[in-house]
Amino acid sequence: MLRETIGKTKILLAENHLVVRDGIKLLLDNEDNLEVVADVCCGREILDLIAAGVEADILITDLNMDNGGFRFIKDIHEKNTGIYVIILTMLYDEHYVAQSFRNGARGYLVKNVNAEEMLFCINHVAKGGRYLCEELTMKLVDKLIHQEDARAFRMDPTELLLTTREMEVLTLLADGLTNLEISEKLFLSKRTVEGHRQSLIDKTKSKNTPALIKFAIQNGLLQYSPLSE
């Protein structure tokens, strides 16, 4: 749902580094549709301003506030002030991103964001939207792509049709036993063990025994219950 805005978007700015705070204030005050109504160095002052009835549409704040970043965001959200919170921080971890939005934040920016993207975020959030900066968005997208690629590489163990004996050989290979040691343990000839090992390599399309073991771990083969021989 879009917020009805009349005139300028009023902004509260909480930043404990004076140089950073002054730079952001200068940037925002140069915009015709934005107005910084107060800039302070701590979250406590923001809460005092809200209690005093200051009118604002957006709060831009760091997570490193004196009264606890996540708690601070949640307090603003739960007080039903109507103020939208945008996080501006050096914290890149996705845990902080998720927790911030969970606690009611509407935007999340890292401090190396450029002016154009910051202004876009503010205007988007002012209209009722939510925004995650491009850098973190692409970081999450890259992670998803990596996960999808990993899943695509995985095979369904049931499609390999491994026999009980092959699984026994595979398990012992994973335990570090040699072909001779496996043959003695399973009461098989060394040549038979070598045949099972080669069959495993062929079925899994592995280049060698180490690659076979890696494949087995990645695809959960060592937990797979095989077909009867």
PDB file of C-alpha atoms in Angstrom:
ATOM      1  CA  MET A   1       0.000   0.000   0.000  1.00  0.00           C
ATOM      2  CA  LEU A   2       1.440   3.374  -1.000  1.00  0.00           C
ATOM      3  CA  ARG A   3       1.774   6.098   1.586  1.00  0.00           C
ATOM      4  CA  GLU A   4       0.065   9.391   0.660  1.00  0.00           C
ATOM      5  CA  THR A   5       2.772  12.051   0.822  1.00  0.00           C
ATOM      6  CA  ILE A   6       2.202  15.802   0.749  1.00  0.00           C
ATOM      7  CA  GLY A   7       5.194  18.049   0.219  1.00  0.00           C
ATOM      8  CA  LYS A   8       8.606  16.919   1.327  1.00  0.00           C
ATOM      9  CA  THR A   9       9.514  13.567   2.830  1.00  0.00           C
ATOM     10  CA  LYS A  10      10.657  14.304   6.374  1.00  0.00           C
ATOM     11  CA  ILE A  11      13.727  12.395   7.523  1.00  0.00           C
ATOM     12  CA  LEU A  12      15.299  11.641  10.888  1.00  0.00           C
ATOM     13  CA  LEU A  13      19.005  10.819  10.716  1.00  0.00           C
ATOM     14  CA  ALA A  14      20.819   8.886  13.462  1.00  0.00           C
ATOM     15  CA  GLU A  15      24.555   8.425  12.857  1.00  0.00           C
ATOM     16  CA  ASN A  16      27.303   8.504  15.475  1.00  0.00           C
ATOM     17  CA  HIS A  17      30.040   9.598  13.047  1.00  0.00           C
ATOM     18  CA  LEU A  18      29.717  13.352  12.591  1.00  0.00           C
ATOM     19  CA  VAL A  19      31.473  13.523   9.205  1.00  0.00           C
ATOM     20  CA  VAL A  20      29.245  10.784   7.779  1.00  0.00           C
ATOM     21  CA  ARG A  21      26.131  12.375   9.276  1.00  0.00           C
ATOM     22  CA  ASP A  22      26.964  15.816   7.880  1.00  0.00           C
ATOM     23  CA  GLY A  23      27.650  14.362   4.433  1.00  0.00           C
ATOM     24  CA  ILE A  24      24.324  12.515   4.318  1.00  0.00           C
ATOM     25  CA  LYS A  25      22.450  15.567   5.595  1.00  0.00           C
ATOM     26  CA  LEU A  26      24.017  17.752   2.915  1.00  0.00           C
ATOM     27  CA  LEU A  27      23.069  15.250   0.219  1.00  0.00           C
ATOM     28  CA  LEU A  28      19.455  14.959   1.374  1.00  0.00           C
ATOM     29  CA  ASP A  29      18.895  18.668   1.986  1.00  0.00           C
ATOM     30  CA  ASN A  30      19.936  19.354  -1.608  1.00  0.00           C
ATOM     31  CA  GLU A  31      16.921  17.341  -2.804  1.00  0.00           C
ATOM     32  CA  ASP A  32      13.744  19.364  -3.367  1.00  0.00           C
ATOM     33  CA  ASN A  33      11.477  16.588  -2.060  1.00  0.00           C
ATOM     34  CA  LEU A  34      13.475  15.672   1.058  1.00  0.00           C
ATOM     35  CA  GLU A  35      13.971  17.411   4.387  1.00  0.00           C
ATOM     36  CA  VAL A  36      16.138  16.306   7.327  1.00  0.00           C
ATOM     37  CA  VAL A  37      14.080  17.417  10.337  1.00  0.00           C
ATOM     38  CA  ALA A  38      16.661  16.216  12.879  1.00  0.00           C
ATOM     39  CA  ASP A  39      20.094  14.630  12.848  1.00  0.00           C
ATOM     40  CA  VAL A  40      21.433  13.053  16.041  1.00  0.00           C
ATOM     41  CA  CYS A  41      24.255  10.800  17.185  1.00  0.00           C
ATOM     42  CA  CYS A  42      22.322   8.112  19.077  1.00  0.00           C
ATOM     43  CA  GLY A  43      19.114   6.121  19.141  1.00  0.00           C
ATOM     44  CA  ARG A  44      18.085   7.475  22.534  1.00  0.00           C
ATOM     45  CA  GLU A  45      17.747  10.950  21.058  1.00  0.00           C
ATOM     46  CA  ILE A  46      15.567   9.590  18.266  1.00  0.00           C
ATOM     47  CA  LEU A  47      13.226   7.965  20.782  1.00  0.00           C
ATOM     48  CA  ASP A  48      13.067  11.244  22.728  1.00  0.00           C
ATOM     49  CA  LEU A  49      12.200  13.144  19.545  1.00  0.00           C
ATOM     50  CA  ILE A  50       9.452  10.665  18.692  1.00  0.00           C
ATOM     51  CA  ALA A  51       8.093  10.889  22.239  1.00  0.00           C
ATOM     52  CA  ALA A  52       8.091  14.682  21.894  1.00  0.00           C
ATOM     53  CA  GLY A  53       5.909  14.359  18.799  1.00  0.00           C
ATOM     54  CA  VAL A  54       8.363  15.150  16.019  1.00  0.00           C
ATOM     55  CA  GLU A  55       6.825  14.556  12.600  1.00  0.00           C
ATOM     56  CA  ALA A  56       8.874  12.305  10.308  1.00  0.00           C
ATOM     57  CA  ASP A  57       8.340   9.836   7.498  1.00  0.00           C
ATOM     58  CA  ILE A  58      11.671   8.006   7.447  1.00  0.00           C
ATOM     59  CA  LEU A  59      14.423   7.229   9.931  1.00  0.00           C
ATOM     60  CA  ILE A  60      17.891   6.481   8.550  1.00  0.00           C
ATOM     61  CA  THR A  61      20.002   4.747  11.183  1.00  0.00           C
ATOM     62  CA  ASP A  62      22.883   2.362  11.743  1.00  0.00           C
ATOM     63  CA  LEU A  63      22.599  -0.965  13.548  1.00  0.00           C
ATOM     64  CA  ASN A  64      25.393   0.141  15.891  1.00  0.00           C
ATOM     65  CA  MET A  65      23.149   2.292  18.036  1.00  0.00           C
ATOM     66  CA  ASP A  66      23.777   2.867  21.727  1.00  0.00           C
ATOM     67  CA  ASN A  67      20.547   1.135  22.783  1.00  0.00           C
ATOM     68  CA  GLY A  68      20.925  -1.882  20.491  1.00  0.00           C
ATOM     69  CA  GLY A  69      20.236  -1.747  16.781  1.00  0.00           C
ATOM     70  CA  PHE A  70      17.722  -4.583  16.383  1.00  0.00           C
ATOM     71  CA  ARG A  71      15.853  -3.673  19.559  1.00  0.00           C
ATOM     72  CA  PHE A  72      15.815  -0.052  18.465  1.00  0.00           C
ATOM     73  CA  ILE A  73      14.277  -0.904  15.072  1.00  0.00           C
ATOM     74  CA  LYS A  74      11.695  -3.131  16.715  1.00  0.00           C
ATOM     75  CA  ASP A  75      10.767  -0.409  19.208  1.00  0.00           C
ATOM     76  CA  ILE A  76      10.182   2.065  16.373  1.00  0.00           C
ATOM     77  CA  HIS A  77       8.095  -0.485  14.495  1.00  0.00           C
ATOM     78  CA  GLU A  78       6.024  -1.607  17.490  1.00  0.00           C
ATOM     79  CA  LYS A  79       5.246   1.945  18.613  1.00  0.00           C
ATOM     80  CA  ASN A  80       3.226   2.358  15.375  1.00  0.00           C
ATOM     81  CA  THR A  81       4.861   5.708  14.767  1.00  0.00           C
ATOM     82  CA  GLY A  82       4.313   5.450  11.020  1.00  0.00           C
ATOM     83  CA  ILE A  83       8.043   6.062  10.546  1.00  0.00           C
ATOM     84  CA  TYR A  84       9.762   3.806   8.033  1.00  0.00           C
ATOM     85  CA  VAL A  85      13.264   2.667   9.013  1.00  0.00           C
ATOM     86  CA  ILE A  86      16.169   2.446   6.552  1.00  0.00           C
ATOM     87  CA  ILE A  87      19.361   0.803   7.801  1.00  0.00           C
ATOM     88  CA  LEU A  88      22.643   2.361   6.662  1.00  0.00           C
ATOM     89  CA  THR A  89      25.517   0.263   7.954  1.00  0.00           C
ATOM     90  CA  MET A  90      28.876  -1.394   7.363  1.00  0.00           C
ATOM     91  CA  LEU A  91      27.421  -4.807   8.293  1.00  0.00           C
ATOM     92  CA  TYR A  92      27.214  -7.040   5.230  1.00  0.00           C
ATOM     93  CA  ASP A  93      26.221 -10.361   6.797  1.00  0.00           C
ATOM     94  CA  GLU A  94      22.891 -11.740   5.563  1.00  0.00           C
ATOM     95  CA  HIS A  95      21.945 -12.500   9.172  1.00  0.00           C
ATOM     96  CA  TYR A  96      21.853  -8.758   9.900  1.00  0.00           C
ATOM     97  CA  VAL A  97      19.806  -8.146   6.768  1.00  0.00           C
ATOM     98  CA  ALA A  98      17.221 -10.790   7.665  1.00  0.00           C
ATOM     99  CA  GLN A  99      16.971  -9.710  11.297  1.00  0.00           C
ATOM    100  CA  SER A 100      16.593  -6.056  10.318  1.00  0.00           C
ATOM    101  CA  PHE A 101      13.675  -6.726   7.990  1.00  0.00           C
ATOM    102  CA  ARG A 102      12.200  -9.147  10.522  1.00  0.00           C
ATOM    103  CA  ASN A 103      12.234  -6.368  13.111  1.00  0.00           C
ATOM    104  CA  GLY A 104      10.438  -3.972  10.816  1.00  0.00           C
ATOM    105  CA  ALA A 105      13.072  -2.203   8.699  1.00  0.00           C
ATOM    106  CA  ARG A 106      11.942  -1.146   5.236  1.00  0.00           C
ATOM    107  CA  GLY A 107      15.350  -0.633   3.634  1.00  0.00           C
ATOM    108  CA  TYR A 108      18.922  -1.853   4.053  1.00  0.00           C
ATOM    109  CA  LEU A 109      21.940  -0.047   2.603  1.00  0.00           C
ATOM    110  CA  VAL A 110      25.681  -0.530   3.089  1.00  0.00           C
ATOM    111  CA  LYS A 111      27.725   2.603   3.636  1.00  0.00           C
ATOM    112  CA  ASN A 112      29.630   2.436   0.362  1.00  0.00           C
ATOM    113  CA  VAL A 113      26.347   2.844  -1.538  1.00  0.00           C
ATOM    114  CA  ASN A 114      26.385   5.723  -4.017  1.00  0.00           C
ATOM    115  CA  ALA A 115      24.199   8.810  -3.688  1.00  0.00           C
ATOM    116  CA  GLU A 116      21.910   7.825  -6.567  1.00  0.00           C
ATOM    117  CA  GLU A 117      21.015   4.482  -5.006  1.00  0.00           C
ATOM    118  CA  MET A 118      20.508   6.006  -1.555  1.00  0.00           C
ATOM    119  CA  LEU A 119      18.075   8.542  -2.961  1.00  0.00           C
ATOM    120  CA  PHE A 120      16.246   5.854  -4.916  1.00  0.00           C
ATOM    121  CA  CYS A 121      15.923   3.771  -1.742  1.00  0.00           C
ATOM    122  CA  ILE A 122      14.545   6.698   0.271  1.00  0.00           C
ATOM    123  CA  ASN A 123      11.967   7.618  -2.365  1.00  0.00           C
ATOM    124  CA  HIS A 124      10.960   3.989  -2.857  1.00  0.00           C
ATOM    125  CA  VAL A 125      10.525   3.392   0.870  1.00  0.00           C
ATOM    126  CA  ALA A 126       8.630   6.681   1.254  1.00  0.00           C
ATOM    127  CA  LYS A 127       6.043   5.287  -1.181  1.00  0.00           C
ATOM    128  CA  GLY A 128       5.612   2.167   0.973  1.00  0.00           C
ATOM    129  CA  GLY A 129       8.134  -0.117  -0.731  1.00  0.00           C
ATOM    130  CA  ARG A 130      11.016  -2.103   0.655  1.00  0.00           C
ATOM    131  CA  TYR A 131      14.565  -2.044  -0.630  1.00  0.00           C
ATOM    132  CA  LEU A 132      17.808  -4.010  -0.318  1.00  0.00           C
ATOM    133  CA  CYS A 133      20.890  -2.408  -1.848  1.00  0.00           C
ATOM    134  CA  GLU A 134      22.190  -3.797  -5.128  1.00  0.00           C
ATOM    135  CA  GLU A 135      25.477  -5.058  -3.678  1.00  0.00           C
ATOM    136  CA  LEU A 136      23.787  -7.270  -1.082  1.00  0.00           C
ATOM    137  CA  THR A 137      21.058  -8.305  -3.501  1.00  0.00           C
ATOM    138  CA  MET A 138      23.641  -9.588  -5.979  1.00  0.00           C
ATOM    139  CA  LYS A 139      25.540 -11.289  -3.169  1.00  0.00           C
ATOM    140  CA  LEU A 140      22.376 -13.217  -2.285  1.00  0.00           C
ATOM    141  CA  VAL A 141      21.676 -13.950  -5.954  1.00  0.00           C
ATOM    142  CA  ASP A 142      25.204 -15.326  -6.410  1.00  0.00           C
ATOM    143  CA  LYS A 143      24.673 -17.531  -3.363  1.00  0.00           C
ATOM    144  CA  LEU A 144      21.414 -18.853  -4.794  1.00  0.00           C
ATOM    145  CA  ILE A 145      23.078 -19.544  -8.143  1.00  0.00           C
ATOM    146  CA  HIS A 146      25.853 -21.452  -6.376  1.00  0.00           C
ATOM    147  CA  GLN A 147      23.272 -23.483  -4.452  1.00  0.00           C
ATOM    148  CA  GLU A 148      21.347 -24.235  -7.639  1.00  0.00           C
ATOM    149  CA  ASP A 149      24.550 -25.309  -9.390  1.00  0.00           C
ATOM    150  CA  ALA A 150      25.404 -27.572  -6.462  1.00  0.00           C
ATOM    151  CA  ARG A 151      21.951 -29.136  -6.569  1.00  0.00           C
ATOM    152  CA  ALA A 152      22.221 -29.638 -10.328  1.00  0.00           C
ATOM    153  CA  PHE A 153      25.501 -31.463  -9.786  1.00  0.00           C
ATOM    154  CA  ARG A 154      23.964 -33.812  -7.258  1.00  0.00           C
ATOM    155  CA  MET A 155      22.591 -37.107  -8.540  1.00  0.00           C
ATOM    156  CA  ASP A 156      19.738 -39.202  -7.245  1.00  0.00           C
ATOM    157  CA  PRO A 157      21.520 -42.180  -5.592  1.00  0.00           C
ATOM    158  CA  THR A 158      18.706 -44.507  -6.658  1.00  0.00           C
ATOM    159  CA  GLU A 159      19.555 -43.816 -10.312  1.00  0.00           C
ATOM    160  CA  LEU A 160      23.051 -45.265  -9.889  1.00  0.00           C
ATOM    161  CA  LEU A 161      21.722 -48.757  -9.091  1.00  0.00           C
ATOM    162  CA  LEU A 162      24.651 -49.652  -6.844  1.00  0.00           C
ATOM    163  CA  THR A 163      24.751 -53.176  -5.529  1.00  0.00           C
ATOM    164  CA  THR A 164      25.227 -54.168  -1.912  1.00  0.00           C
ATOM    165  CA  ARG A 165      28.782 -55.326  -2.666  1.00  0.00           C
ATOM    166  CA  GLU A 166      29.622 -52.058  -4.430  1.00  0.00           C
ATOM    167  CA  MET A 167      28.349 -50.124  -1.431  1.00  0.00           C
ATOM    168  CA  GLU A 168      30.473 -52.248   0.881  1.00  0.00           C
ATOM    169  CA  VAL A 169      33.542 -51.543  -1.242  1.00  0.00           C
ATOM    170  CA  LEU A 170      32.693 -47.840  -1.407  1.00  0.00           C
ATOM    171  CA  THR A 171      32.306 -47.612   2.361  1.00  0.00           C
ATOM    172  CA  LEU A 172      35.661 -49.294   2.935  1.00  0.00           C
ATOM    173  CA  LEU A 173      37.353 -47.100   0.345  1.00  0.00           C
ATOM    174  CA  ALA A 174      35.973 -44.094   2.203  1.00  0.00           C
ATOM    175  CA  ASP A 175      37.493 -45.540   5.381  1.00  0.00           C
ATOM    176  CA  GLY A 176      40.885 -45.453   3.664  1.00  0.00           C
ATOM    177  CA  LEU A 177      41.375 -49.175   3.048  1.00  0.00           C
ATOM    178  CA  THR A 178      43.421 -50.377   0.092  1.00  0.00           C
ATOM    179  CA  ASN A 179      42.147 -52.876  -2.476  1.00  0.00           C
ATOM    180  CA  LEU A 180      44.133 -55.639  -0.755  1.00  0.00           C
ATOM    181  CA  GLU A 181      42.775 -54.752   2.682  1.00  0.00           C
ATOM    182  CA  ILE A 182      39.239 -54.687   1.310  1.00  0.00           C
ATOM    183  CA  SER A 183      39.700 -58.042  -0.369  1.00  0.00           C
ATOM    184  CA  GLU A 184      40.836 -59.586   2.909  1.00  0.00           C
ATOM    185  CA  LYS A 185      37.990 -58.001   4.862  1.00  0.00           C
ATOM    186  CA  LEU A 186      35.282 -59.074   2.402  1.00  0.00           C
ATOM    187  CA  PHE A 187      36.877 -62.428   1.534  1.00  0.00           C
ATOM    188  CA  LEU A 188      37.142 -61.464  -2.110  1.00  0.00           C
ATOM    189  CA  SER A 189      39.997 -61.571  -4.567  1.00  0.00           C
ATOM    190  CA  LYS A 190      41.922 -58.367  -5.075  1.00  0.00           C
ATOM    191  CA  ARG A 191      40.924 -58.431  -8.732  1.00  0.00           C
ATOM    192  CA  THR A 192      37.221 -58.607  -7.802  1.00  0.00           C
ATOM    193  CA  VAL A 193      37.600 -55.588  -5.503  1.00  0.00           C
ATOM    194  CA  GLU A 194      39.348 -53.692  -8.275  1.00  0.00           C
ATOM    195  CA  GLY A 195      36.432 -54.542 -10.562  1.00  0.00           C
ATOM    196  CA  HIS A 196      33.903 -53.172  -8.055  1.00  0.00           C
ATOM    197  CA  ARG A 197      35.986 -50.032  -7.578  1.00  0.00           C
ATOM    198  CA  GLN A 198      36.150 -49.463 -11.339  1.00  0.00           C
ATOM    199  CA  SER A 199      32.401 -50.053 -11.616  1.00  0.00           C
ATOM    200  CA  LEU A 200      31.837 -47.387  -8.964  1.00  0.00           C
ATOM    201  CA  ILE A 201      34.083 -44.955 -10.826  1.00  0.00           C
ATOM    202  CA  ASP A 202      32.271 -45.644 -14.089  1.00  0.00           C
ATOM    203  CA  LYS A 203      28.759 -45.323 -12.626  1.00  0.00           C
ATOM    204  CA  THR A 204      29.536 -42.056 -10.861  1.00  0.00           C
ATOM    205  CA  LYS A 205      31.599 -40.725 -13.792  1.00  0.00           C
ATOM    206  CA  SER A 206      34.478 -40.014 -11.408  1.00  0.00           C
ATOM    207  CA  LYS A 207      38.069 -39.637 -12.619  1.00  0.00           C
ATOM    208  CA  ASN A 208      39.700 -41.620  -9.817  1.00  0.00           C
ATOM    209  CA  THR A 209      39.154 -42.987  -6.327  1.00  0.00           C
ATOM    210  CA  PRO A 210      39.534 -39.621  -4.474  1.00  0.00           C
ATOM    211  CA  ALA A 211      36.986 -38.107  -6.860  1.00  0.00           C
ATOM    212  CA  LEU A 212      34.723 -41.090  -6.223  1.00  0.00           C
ATOM    213  CA  ILE A 213      34.862 -40.531  -2.453  1.00  0.00           C
ATOM    214  CA  LYS A 214      34.178 -36.813  -2.898  1.00  0.00           C
ATOM    215  CA  PHE A 215      31.203 -37.613  -5.129  1.00  0.00           C
ATOM    216  CA  ALA A 216      29.873 -40.121  -2.592  1.00  0.00           C
ATOM    217  CA  ILE A 217      30.036 -37.560   0.220  1.00  0.00           C
ATOM    218  CA  GLN A 218      28.442 -34.775  -1.843  1.00  0.00           C
ATOM    219  CA  ASN A 219      25.596 -37.012  -2.960  1.00  0.00           C
ATOM    220  CA  GLY A 220      24.927 -38.799   0.319  1.00  0.00           C
ATOM    221  CA  LEU A 221      25.807 -42.208  -1.082  1.00  0.00           C
ATOM    222  CA  LEU A 222      27.239 -43.398   2.198  1.00  0.00           C
ATOM    223  CA  GLN A 223      23.777 -43.005   3.732  1.00  0.00           C
ATOM    224  CA  TYR A 224      22.088 -44.612   0.755  1.00  0.00           C
ATOM    225  CA  SER A 225      20.600 -48.060   1.145  1.00  0.00           C
ATOM    226  CA  PRO A 226      21.599 -49.962  -2.039  1.00  0.00           C
ATOM    227  CA  LEU A 227      19.885 -52.598  -4.095  1.00  0.00           C
ATOM    228  CA  SER A 228      20.501 -56.210  -3.213  1.00  0.00           C
ATOM    229  CA  GLU A 229      23.222 -57.865  -5.248  1.00  0.00           C
TER     230      GLU A 229
END
